[in-house]
C-alpha cells in the first residue's frame, strides 16, 4: 500500500532509490459483523479539513481509497455498504475476514485511481487516507464531488497543513461512526484504541530518532507534521528533523551531524525494510552514526505510521526498539 503522507512523494522516492521493489474472494461476512444503517431522518453534518459536509441519510455505497481507511470502515461494521476498495494490502487480522468478497476497484494505490475508476463503483461516499486522492489526476476537488452527489472524507491527520496526532484518529472514528450510523461501535473503537495507546509507557532519556522513508542520493523523511512525529514523541523519543514539516529529502551530511540514536525504517512494498537496512549499514559516509554503529533500526509497516487503527501497535514497536 502507500507510504508517506502524500502518494506524490512516492514518485520522488522511487526516482532516488535503487531499492526496487489481490483481489478479494469468498463469502460475505456473517450478519454479526454488520451494523444496521442509521434509520433516523435527521441529517448529520461533519467538519473535515476545514469544510462542512451534510449527510441527509447514511451512505449506502462507500468506497475506501486505502488500507487505513478500509480498516476503519470495516471495524465500524459497514461491510454491507462497502461498494469498493483500492488496493487493500494486508489488513489488520481483526477486520480482514470481513473484507472477503469486496470489490477491489484498483489493485494499485500509486498513482491513485482516476475519478472514472472510482465512479464506476457508483459511490455516494468516498473515504480517503491520503490528500492526493483528491488531486487533479485522481478524484479532483472535493467541493465539485459534493456538487455531483458524492460526499467525501479525508482522515484528518492528513488534512493539508495539519500536524497529525493520535487524537485526530479518535475524531475520525467518531465522525465516521456518526455518518455511517455506528455511533456505539465508534465509541467502543475509540475506547479500545485509546487504551492501547495510553498503556504504552515511554522510554526515558529522550533518544534521538530519524524516520527514514527511503532514498539513496538523499534520504527522505515523513516530516514532523506526519503522525510518525507524534508517535515518536509518545514513545519518549525526539525527532531529529523537527523543522522538516512535510515529506522531504535531507542530506546525509546533516544526518551525520544530528547523529540519531535510532532509525525508524518504514517497511514498504516497493522498498522492503531488509533492503533499506542493508543499504544503510553498507553506506560508508554514515558508518559512524550512532544508530548505524549500534544497528538500532526500528522496522514499522508503513501503514502503522499513518492515521488509523494501528497507532497502539506502532507505539509498542517504537518503545521496544528504543529500549533494546
Short mmCIF file of C-alpha atoms in Angstrom, two decimals:
data_model
loop_
_atom_site.label_atom_id
_atom_site.label_comp_id
_atom_site.label_asym_id
_atom_site.label_seq_id
_atom_site.Cartn_x
_atom_site.Cartn_y
_atom_site.Cartn_z
CA UNK A 1 0.00 0.00 0.00
CA UNK A 2 1.09 3.62 0.13
CA UNK A 3 3.89 5.03 2.16
CA UNK A 4 4.09 8.58 3.48
CA UNK A 5 1.58 11.40 3.77
CA UNK A 6 1.35 12.04 0.02
CA UNK A 7 1.39 9.48 -2.75
CA UNK A 8 3.05 12.19 -4.84
CA UNK A 9 6.07 11.65 -2.60
CA UNK A 10 6.36 8.10 -3.91
CA UNK A 11 7.34 9.38 -7.32
CA UNK A 12 10.21 11.34 -5.79
CA UNK A 13 11.25 8.42 -3.63
CA UNK A 14 11.10 5.92 -6.48
CA UNK A 15 13.32 8.20 -8.54
CA UNK A 16 16.03 8.45 -5.90
CA UNK A 17 16.04 4.91 -4.53
CA UNK A 18 17.55 1.84 -6.13
CA UNK A 19 15.69 -0.45 -3.79
CA UNK A 20 13.01 -1.75 -6.08
CA UNK A 21 10.64 -3.09 -5.29
CA UNK A 22 -5.27 -9.37 -4.59
CA UNK A 23 -8.43 -9.47 -5.25
CA UNK A 24 -10.93 -10.37 -2.55
CA UNK A 25 -12.97 -13.51 -2.80
CA UNK A 26 -15.07 -15.82 -0.73
CA UNK A 27 -18.31 -15.35 1.11
CA UNK A 28 -19.66 -12.18 2.64
CA UNK A 29 -19.26 -11.87 6.44
CA UNK A 30 -21.97 -13.02 8.74
CA UNK A 31 -24.73 -10.73 9.95
CA UNK A 32 -22.93 -10.49 13.29
CA UNK A 33 -20.28 -8.39 11.57
CA UNK A 34 -22.82 -5.95 10.23
CA UNK A 35 -24.14 -2.74 11.80
CA UNK A 36 -27.62 -1.68 10.63
CA UNK A 37 -27.83 1.55 8.70
CA UNK A 38 -28.88 4.64 10.60
CA UNK A 39 -32.64 4.97 10.38
CA UNK A 40 -33.02 8.48 11.80
CA UNK A 41 -34.22 11.04 9.27
CA UNK A 42 -32.21 13.79 10.96
CA UNK A 43 -29.31 14.98 8.80
CA UNK A 44 -25.73 14.69 10.02
CA UNK A 45 -23.13 17.40 9.49
CA UNK A 46 -19.41 16.83 9.97
CA UNK A 47 -16.43 19.14 9.66
CA UNK A 48 -13.45 17.75 7.79
CA UNK A 49 -10.32 19.59 6.63
CA UNK A 50 -11.97 22.95 7.16
CA UNK A 51 -15.21 22.24 5.27
CA UNK A 52 -18.63 21.08 6.42
CA UNK A 53 -20.33 18.08 4.81
CA UNK A 54 -24.01 17.28 5.18
CA UNK A 55 -25.45 13.78 5.04
CA UNK A 56 -29.23 13.66 4.69
CA UNK A 57 -29.12 9.91 5.17
CA UNK A 58 -26.49 7.24 5.78
CA UNK A 59 -24.27 6.48 2.75
CA UNK A 60 -25.22 3.25 1.02
CA UNK A 61 -22.30 2.84 -1.39
CA UNK A 62 -18.96 3.56 0.25
CA UNK A 63 -15.59 3.43 -1.50
CA UNK A 64 -12.35 3.41 0.52
CA UNK A 65 -9.12 4.53 -1.07
CA UNK A 66 -6.52 2.96 1.19
CA UNK A 67 -5.79 0.23 3.71
CA UNK A 68 -6.11 2.59 6.67
CA UNK A 69 -9.49 3.90 5.50
CA UNK A 70 -10.77 0.42 4.67
CA UNK A 71 -9.89 -0.86 8.13
CA UNK A 72 -11.89 1.85 9.88
CA UNK A 73 -14.98 1.32 7.72
CA UNK A 74 -14.83 -2.44 8.27
CA UNK A 75 -14.26 -2.02 12.01
CA UNK A 76 -17.37 0.16 12.18
CA UNK A 77 -19.36 -2.75 10.76
CA UNK A 78 -20.21 -1.12 7.43
CA UNK A 79 -19.08 -4.03 5.23
CA UNK A 80 -22.58 -4.31 3.77
CA UNK A 81 -22.23 -0.83 2.30
CA UNK A 82 -18.64 -1.12 1.06
CA UNK A 83 -19.07 -0.83 -2.72
CA UNK A 84 -15.37 -0.96 -3.46
CA UNK A 85 -11.85 -0.50 -2.14
CA UNK A 86 -8.47 0.43 -3.56
CA UNK A 87 -5.51 -1.92 -3.05
CA UNK A 88 -6.44 -3.21 0.41
CA UNK A 89 -2.97 -4.52 1.17
CA UNK A 90 -2.51 -6.53 4.36
CA UNK A 91 -5.45 -5.67 6.57
CA UNK A 92 -5.48 -5.94 10.34
CA UNK A 93 -6.41 -9.52 11.32
CA UNK A 94 -9.45 -8.38 13.28
CA UNK A 95 -11.07 -6.87 10.17
CA UNK A 96 -9.54 -8.91 7.34
CA UNK A 97 -12.25 -11.64 7.32
CA UNK A 98 -14.95 -9.03 6.77
CA UNK A 99 -13.23 -7.91 3.57
CA UNK A 100 -13.97 -11.18 1.77
CA UNK A 101 -15.93 -10.53 -1.41
CA UNK A 102 -15.42 -6.76 -1.50
CA UNK A 103 -14.96 -5.31 -4.98
CA UNK A 104 -11.35 -4.19 -5.50
CA UNK A 105 -11.63 -1.28 -7.92
CA UNK A 106 -7.87 -0.77 -8.31
CA UNK A 107 -5.05 -3.16 -7.44
CA UNK A 108 -2.51 -0.34 -7.05
CA UNK A 109 -2.78 2.77 -4.90
CA UNK A 110 0.05 4.53 -6.74
CA UNK A 111 -0.79 6.52 -8.66
CA UNK A 112 -4.22 6.98 -7.05
CA UNK A 113 -7.11 5.77 -9.19
CA UNK A 114 -8.86 8.15 -11.54
CA UNK A 115 -12.27 9.64 -10.91
CA UNK A 116 -13.69 7.41 -13.66
CA UNK A 117 -12.35 4.30 -11.92
CA UNK A 118 -13.83 5.27 -8.57
CA UNK A 119 -17.14 6.43 -10.01
CA UNK A 120 -17.52 3.12 -11.84
CA UNK A 121 -18.32 1.64 -8.42
CA UNK A 122 -21.24 4.06 -8.06
CA UNK A 123 -20.21 5.59 -4.72
CA UNK A 124 -22.19 8.08 -2.72
CA UNK A 125 -19.35 8.44 -0.20
CA UNK A 126 -15.55 8.16 -0.50
CA UNK A 127 -13.25 7.74 2.49
CA UNK A 128 -9.61 8.51 1.80
CA UNK A 129 -6.42 8.16 3.79
CA UNK A 130 -4.35 10.49 1.62
CA UNK A 131 -4.92 14.01 0.35
CA UNK A 132 -3.65 13.38 -3.17
CA UNK A 133 -6.68 11.15 -3.77
CA UNK A 134 -8.40 14.47 -4.32
CA UNK A 135 -5.76 15.72 -6.75
CA UNK A 136 -6.46 16.77 -10.35
CA UNK A 137 -5.42 13.40 -11.79
CA UNK A 138 -7.47 11.45 -9.25
CA UNK A 139 -10.90 12.32 -7.82
CA UNK A 140 -10.41 16.05 -8.09
CA UNK A 141 -11.81 18.85 -5.97
CA UNK A 142 -13.97 17.71 -3.05
CA UNK A 143 -16.41 20.62 -3.44
CA UNK A 144 -17.09 19.53 -7.01
CA UNK A 145 -17.58 15.93 -5.90
CA UNK A 146 -20.16 17.14 -3.43
CA UNK A 147 -22.00 19.01 -6.18
CA UNK A 148 -22.04 15.75 -8.12
CA UNK A 149 -23.68 13.92 -5.25
CA UNK A 150 -20.63 12.21 -3.77
CA UNK A 151 -19.60 13.22 -0.25
CA UNK A 152 -16.04 12.57 0.88
CA UNK A 153 -13.89 12.28 3.98
CA UNK A 154 -10.13 12.53 4.45
CA UNK A 155 -8.57 11.05 7.59
CA UNK A 156 -7.91 14.31 9.35
CA UNK A 157 -4.32 13.68 10.37
CA UNK A 158 -3.51 14.04 6.68
CA UNK A 159 -5.52 17.21 6.07
CA UNK A 160 -3.30 19.76 4.29
CA UNK A 161 -1.11 21.72 6.70
CA UNK A 162 -2.26 19.82 9.77
CA UNK A 163 0.12 18.49 12.41
CA UNK A 164 -1.20 14.99 12.95
CA UNK A 165 -1.79 13.43 16.36
CA UNK A 166 -3.38 10.21 17.52
CA UNK A 167 -6.33 12.28 18.77
CA UNK A 168 -7.19 13.01 15.13
CA UNK A 169 -7.96 9.34 14.68
CA UNK A 170 -10.33 9.36 17.64
CA UNK A 171 -12.18 12.21 15.94
CA UNK A 172 -12.23 10.38 12.60
CA UNK A 173 -13.69 7.23 14.13
CA UNK A 174 -16.41 9.16 15.93
CA UNK A 175 -17.31 11.25 12.87
CA UNK A 176 -17.38 8.26 10.55
CA UNK A 177 -19.47 6.46 13.15
CA UNK A 178 -22.00 9.32 13.04
CA UNK A 179 -22.04 9.30 9.25
CA UNK A 180 -22.48 5.53 8.98
CA UNK A 181 -24.92 5.21 11.88
CA UNK A 182 -22.48 3.28 14.04
CA UNK A 183 -22.01 5.67 16.97
CA UNK A 184 -21.96 2.94 19.61
CA UNK A 185 -19.40 0.89 17.72
CA UNK A 186 -17.31 4.02 17.12
CA UNK A 187 -17.27 4.70 20.85
CA UNK A 188 -16.04 1.17 21.50
CA UNK A 189 -13.29 1.50 18.91
CA UNK A 190 -12.10 4.82 20.33
CA UNK A 191 -12.01 3.40 23.84
CA UNK A 192 -10.06 0.36 22.65
CA UNK A 193 -7.52 2.37 20.65
CA UNK A 194 -7.11 4.98 23.38
CA UNK A 195 -6.50 2.25 25.95
CA UNK A 196 -3.87 0.65 23.73
CA UNK A 197 -2.11 3.97 23.13
CA UNK A 198 -2.16 5.12 26.75
CA UNK A 199 -0.97 1.76 28.08
CA UNK A 200 2.37 2.15 26.32
CA UNK A 201 4.89 3.75 28.65
CA UNK A 202 7.53 5.99 27.04
CA UNK A 203 11.23 5.26 27.36
CA UNK A 204 13.47 7.51 29.43
CA UNK A 205 16.35 9.63 28.21
CA UNK A 206 14.70 11.12 25.08
CA UNK A 207 16.67 9.21 22.43
CA UNK A 208 17.13 10.96 19.09
CA UNK A 209 15.19 9.28 16.28
CA UNK A 210 15.33 9.60 12.50
CA UNK A 211 12.35 8.49 10.39
CA UNK A 212 13.83 7.02 7.20
CA UNK A 213 11.34 6.86 4.34
CA UNK A 214 13.88 5.70 1.77
CA UNK A 215 16.27 7.28 -0.68
CA UNK A 216 19.91 6.81 -1.67
CA UNK A 217 21.30 10.02 -3.08
CA UNK A 218 19.40 11.84 -0.35
CA UNK A 219 17.41 10.25 2.48
CA UNK A 220 13.72 11.07 2.76
CA UNK A 221 11.69 11.63 5.91
CA UNK A 222 7.95 11.91 6.50
CA UNK A 223 8.17 15.26 8.28
CA UNK A 224 7.14 16.44 11.72
CA UNK A 225 3.56 17.16 10.64
CA UNK A 226 3.14 13.44 9.98
CA UNK A 227 1.71 11.09 12.59
CA UNK A 228 5.09 9.38 12.97
CA UNK A 229 6.34 12.50 14.78
CA UNK A 230 3.58 12.24 17.39
CA UNK A 231 4.25 8.52 17.77
CA UNK A 232 7.98 9.11 18.29
CA UNK A 233 7.20 11.74 20.94
CA UNK A 234 4.73 9.46 22.74
CA UNK A 235 7.34 6.70 22.74
CA UNK A 236 9.73 9.04 24.55
CA UNK A 237 11.92 9.92 21.58
CA UNK A 238 12.82 13.12 19.77
CA UNK A 239 12.55 13.64 16.02
CA UNK A 240 15.97 14.81 14.80
CA UNK A 241 14.42 16.87 11.98
CA UNK A 242 11.60 18.82 13.65
CA UNK A 243 11.91 21.71 11.21
CA UNK A 244 11.05 19.45 8.26
CA UNK A 245 7.27 19.65 8.44
CA UNK A 246 6.21 17.61 5.41
CA UNK A 247 7.69 14.79 3.37
CA UNK A 248 11.08 15.93 2.10
CA UNK A 249 14.65 14.95 1.42
CA UNK A 250 17.50 15.94 3.70
CA UNK A 251 21.25 15.40 3.27
CA UNK A 252 23.36 12.54 4.54
CA UNK A 253 25.81 15.11 5.87
CA UNK A 254 23.13 16.69 8.05
CA UNK A 255 22.03 13.26 9.28
CA UNK A 256 25.59 12.58 10.39
CA UNK A 257 25.68 15.89 12.26
CA UNK A 258 22.46 15.15 14.13
CA UNK A 259 23.63 11.62 14.95
CA UNK A 260 20.35 9.80 15.75
CA UNK A 261 20.36 7.07 18.37
CA UNK A 262 17.80 5.04 16.41
CA UNK A 263 16.38 4.96 12.89
CA UNK A 264 12.77 4.13 12.08
CA UNK A 265 12.69 2.20 8.80
CA UNK A 266 9.33 2.33 7.07
CA UNK A 267 8.66 -1.12 5.60
CA UNK A 268 7.12 -0.60 2.17
CA UNK A 269 6.11 -2.95 -0.62
CA UNK A 270 8.36 -1.27 -3.21
CA UNK A 271 11.17 -0.71 -0.71
CA UNK A 272 11.30 -3.52 1.86
CA UNK A 273 12.91 -2.79 5.20
CA UNK A 274 15.55 -5.50 4.90
CA UNK A 275 16.91 -3.97 1.71
CA UNK A 276 16.81 -0.50 3.22
CA UNK A 277 18.77 -1.69 6.27
CA UNK A 278 21.28 -3.48 4.06
CA UNK A 279 21.94 -0.20 2.28
CA UNK A 280 22.16 1.87 5.47
CA UNK A 281 24.67 -0.49 7.06
CA UNK A 282 26.86 -0.53 3.97
CA UNK A 283 26.83 3.18 3.13
CA UNK A 284 30.29 4.44 4.10
CA UNK A 285 29.50 8.14 4.75
CA UNK A 286 27.15 7.30 7.63
CA UNK A 287 29.09 4.46 9.24
CA UNK A 288 29.83 6.50 12.40
CA UNK A 289 26.22 7.48 13.10
CA UNK A 290 25.28 6.01 16.48
CA UNK A 291 22.17 4.23 15.18
CA UNK A 292 24.20 2.65 12.38
CA UNK A 293 27.06 1.54 14.62
CA UNK A 294 24.66 0.05 17.15
CA UNK A 295 22.30 -1.29 14.47
CA UNK A 296 19.30 0.27 16.19
CA UNK A 297 16.78 0.01 13.39
CA UNK A 298 13.07 0.03 14.22
CA UNK A 299 11.10 -1.57 11.40
CA UNK A 300 7.50 -0.38 11.18
CA UNK A 301 4.99 -1.28 8.43
CA UNK A 302 4.30 1.93 6.58
CA UNK A 303 0.55 1.83 7.29
CA UNK A 304 1.32 1.74 11.01
CA UNK A 305 2.84 5.22 10.69
CA UNK A 306 -0.39 6.65 9.27
CA UNK A 307 -3.70 7.76 10.85
CA UNK A 308 -5.92 4.79 11.63
CA UNK A 309 -6.34 1.85 13.95
CA UNK A 310 -2.66 0.88 14.15
CA UNK A 311 -1.23 3.53 16.49
CA UNK A 312 -1.21 1.27 19.54
CA UNK A 313 0.91 -1.41 17.95
CA UNK A 314 3.15 1.21 16.30
CA UNK A 315 3.88 2.68 19.73
CA UNK A 316 4.69 -0.75 21.14
CA UNK A 317 7.10 -1.34 18.26
CA UNK A 318 8.77 2.04 18.80
CA UNK A 319 9.20 1.56 22.54
CA UNK A 320 10.56 -1.96 22.10
CA UNK A 321 13.06 -0.68 19.53
CA UNK A 322 14.18 2.22 21.70
CA UNK A 323 14.72 0.08 24.78
CA UNK A 324 16.95 -2.59 23.27
#
